[in-house]
Amino acid sequence: MEFMKVGKVSEIKEGSMKKYYINGKEILISNIGGKYYAINNKCTHRNGDLSSGKLEGSVVTCPKHGSKFDVTTGKLISGPKIPLIKLKINDEEKYEVRLEGEYILVKV
Ligand code: FES
């Protein structure tokens, strides 16, 4: 694994997130309080696109069935909201982030 350039700092405003494709992976990069974080973008339940979910504080809600993940750690906060079914799903993979000038680099 090595650090690779994924995008520019200016592309992700504070309190927002964006999806990037790198090394065959979908990575979700978020700017929380001026710090950048990277986790896997596909929901561990059924591959929902987290980048089109809702970001509140550091918690993203999957647009498909409502699972919640902390974008700063990748940890699952709560599983899918499917009536009568209680599912335990996995955390999201987290990636190291480094800034180099105006660029965001992620270790993938
Ligand atoms: S795909 Fe994300 S909660 Fe089901």
mmCIF file of C-alpha atoms and ligand atoms in Angstrom:
data_model
loop_
_atom_site.group_PDB
_atom_site.id
_atom_site.type_symbol
_atom_site.label_atom_id
_atom_site.label_comp_id
_atom_site.label_asym_id
_atom_site.label_seq_id
_atom_site.Cartn_x
_atom_site.Cartn_y
_atom_site.Cartn_z
ATOM 1 C CA MET A 1 0.000 0.000 0.000
ATOM 2 C CA GLU A 2 1.220 3.475 -0.788
ATOM 3 C CA PHE A 3 -0.063 7.038 -0.613
ATOM 4 C CA MET A 4 -1.766 8.100 -3.833
ATOM 5 C CA LYS A 5 -3.136 11.477 -4.895
ATOM 6 C CA VAL A 6 -6.923 11.394 -5.006
ATOM 7 C CA GLY A 7 -8.088 14.976 -5.202
ATOM 8 C CA LYS A 8 -7.646 18.547 -4.093
ATOM 9 C CA VAL A 9 -8.329 20.011 -0.675
ATOM 10 C CA SER A 10 -10.533 22.675 -2.294
ATOM 11 C CA GLU A 11 -12.912 20.014 -3.668
ATOM 12 C CA ILE A 12 -14.273 19.070 -0.237
ATOM 13 C CA LYS A 13 -15.653 21.877 1.889
ATOM 14 C CA GLU A 14 -15.834 21.558 5.653
ATOM 15 C CA GLY A 15 -18.792 19.356 6.664
ATOM 16 C CA SER A 16 -19.009 17.643 3.277
ATOM 17 C CA MET A 17 -17.811 14.462 1.607
ATOM 18 C CA LYS A 18 -16.956 13.204 -1.860
ATOM 19 C CA LYS A 19 -16.432 9.880 -3.613
ATOM 20 C CA TYR A 20 -13.227 9.047 -5.501
ATOM 21 C CA TYR A 21 -12.160 5.995 -7.488
ATOM 22 C CA ILE A 22 -8.646 4.833 -6.892
ATOM 23 C CA ASN A 23 -6.866 1.496 -7.384
ATOM 24 C CA GLY A 24 -10.187 -0.171 -8.177
ATOM 25 C CA LYS A 25 -11.713 1.035 -4.921
ATOM 26 C CA GLU A 26 -14.433 3.548 -4.112
ATOM 27 C CA ILE A 27 -13.182 5.834 -1.377
ATOM 28 C CA LEU A 28 -15.256 8.343 0.576
ATOM 29 C CA ILE A 29 -13.291 11.376 1.718
ATOM 30 C CA SER A 30 -14.817 13.719 4.281
ATOM 31 C CA ASN A 31 -13.799 17.043 5.710
ATOM 32 C CA ILE A 32 -14.768 17.171 9.372
ATOM 33 C CA GLY A 33 -13.694 20.278 11.235
ATOM 34 C CA GLY A 34 -10.972 20.959 8.666
ATOM 35 C CA LYS A 35 -9.482 17.453 8.931
ATOM 36 C CA TYR A 36 -9.747 14.922 6.115
ATOM 37 C CA TYR A 37 -10.764 11.293 6.588
ATOM 38 C CA ALA A 38 -11.087 8.371 4.171
ATOM 39 C CA ILE A 39 -13.197 5.228 4.426
ATOM 40 C CA ASN A 40 -14.577 2.708 1.953
ATOM 41 C CA ASN A 41 -17.561 4.261 0.129
ATOM 42 C CA LYS A 42 -19.679 1.139 -0.409
ATOM 43 C CA CYS A 43 -21.980 0.297 2.470
ATOM 44 C CA THR A 44 -21.032 -3.031 4.068
ATOM 45 C CA HIS A 45 -24.689 -4.062 3.981
ATOM 46 C CA ARG A 46 -25.612 -4.048 0.278
ATOM 47 C CA ASN A 47 -23.097 -1.692 -1.344
ATOM 48 C CA GLY A 48 -25.147 1.487 -0.911
ATOM 49 C CA ASP A 49 -23.340 4.602 -2.146
ATOM 50 C CA LEU A 50 -22.467 6.399 1.101
ATOM 51 C CA SER A 51 -21.381 9.514 -0.799
ATOM 52 C CA SER A 52 -25.011 10.145 -1.730
ATOM 53 C CA GLY A 53 -26.155 9.627 1.859
ATOM 54 C CA LYS A 54 -26.594 12.294 4.506
ATOM 55 C CA LEU A 55 -23.656 13.574 6.565
ATOM 56 C CA GLU A 56 -24.492 14.911 10.027
ATOM 57 C CA GLY A 57 -21.491 15.798 12.161
ATOM 58 C CA SER A 58 -19.164 12.878 11.522
ATOM 59 C CA VAL A 59 -21.942 10.342 10.888
ATOM 60 C CA VAL A 60 -23.025 9.318 7.400
ATOM 61 C CA THR A 61 -26.367 7.588 6.804
ATOM 62 C CA CYS A 62 -26.584 5.098 3.945
ATOM 63 C CA PRO A 63 -29.225 6.157 1.398
ATOM 64 C CA LYS A 64 -30.405 2.552 0.886
ATOM 65 C CA HIS A 65 -31.477 1.231 4.296
ATOM 66 C CA GLY A 66 -30.191 3.789 6.775
ATOM 67 C CA SER A 67 -27.103 2.197 8.299
ATOM 68 C CA LYS A 68 -24.917 4.770 10.012
ATOM 69 C CA PHE A 69 -21.110 4.939 10.030
ATOM 70 C CA ASP A 70 -18.634 7.312 11.612
ATOM 71 C CA VAL A 71 -16.629 8.727 8.698
ATOM 72 C CA THR A 72 -13.638 9.485 10.950
ATOM 73 C CA THR A 73 -13.186 5.861 12.061
ATOM 74 C CA GLY A 74 -15.278 3.722 9.679
ATOM 75 C CA LYS A 75 -17.068 2.250 12.696
ATOM 76 C CA LEU A 76 -20.658 1.119 12.377
ATOM 77 C CA ILE A 77 -22.975 3.237 14.558
ATOM 78 C CA SER A 78 -26.214 1.423 13.726
ATOM 79 C CA GLY A 79 -27.282 -1.230 11.223
ATOM 80 C CA PRO A 80 -29.895 -1.190 8.454
ATOM 81 C CA LYS A 81 -33.425 -0.101 9.248
ATOM 82 C CA ILE A 82 -35.367 -2.979 7.778
ATOM 83 C CA PRO A 83 -38.662 -3.805 9.523
ATOM 84 C CA LEU A 84 -38.575 -6.988 11.659
ATOM 85 C CA ILE A 85 -34.962 -7.735 10.767
ATOM 86 C CA LYS A 86 -32.026 -6.912 12.999
ATOM 87 C CA LEU A 87 -28.750 -7.170 11.144
ATOM 88 C CA LYS A 88 -25.224 -6.710 12.401
ATOM 89 C CA ILE A 89 -22.972 -5.580 9.590
ATOM 90 C CA ASN A 90 -19.270 -4.799 9.416
ATOM 91 C CA ASP A 91 -17.396 -1.553 9.974
ATOM 92 C CA GLU A 92 -16.099 0.273 6.912
ATOM 93 C CA GLU A 93 -12.414 0.007 6.072
ATOM 94 C CA LYS A 94 -10.521 3.155 7.037
ATOM 95 C CA TYR A 95 -7.576 4.565 5.098
ATOM 96 C CA GLU A 96 -4.739 6.855 6.152
ATOM 97 C CA VAL A 97 -4.874 10.377 4.745
ATOM 98 C CA ARG A 98 -2.034 12.828 4.195
ATOM 99 C CA LEU A 99 -2.035 16.308 2.694
ATOM 100 C CA GLU A 100 0.658 17.469 0.287
ATOM 101 C CA GLY A 101 0.206 21.099 -0.655
ATOM 102 C CA GLU A 102 -3.246 21.332 -2.211
ATOM 103 C CA TYR A 103 -3.563 17.577 -2.708
ATOM 104 C CA ILE A 104 -5.206 14.878 -0.619
ATOM 105 C CA LEU A 105 -3.325 11.590 -0.583
ATOM 106 C CA VAL A 106 -4.764 8.302 0.616
ATOM 107 C CA LYS A 107 -2.872 5.114 1.467
ATOM 108 C CA VAL A 108 -4.498 2.375 -0.611
HETATM 109 S S1 FES B 1 -27.021 -0.870 1.611
HETATM 110 FE FE1 FES B 1 -26.534 0.477 3.207
HETATM 111 S S2 FES B 1 -27.976 0.044 4.712
HETATM 112 FE FE2 FES B 1 -28.445 -1.376 3.164
#
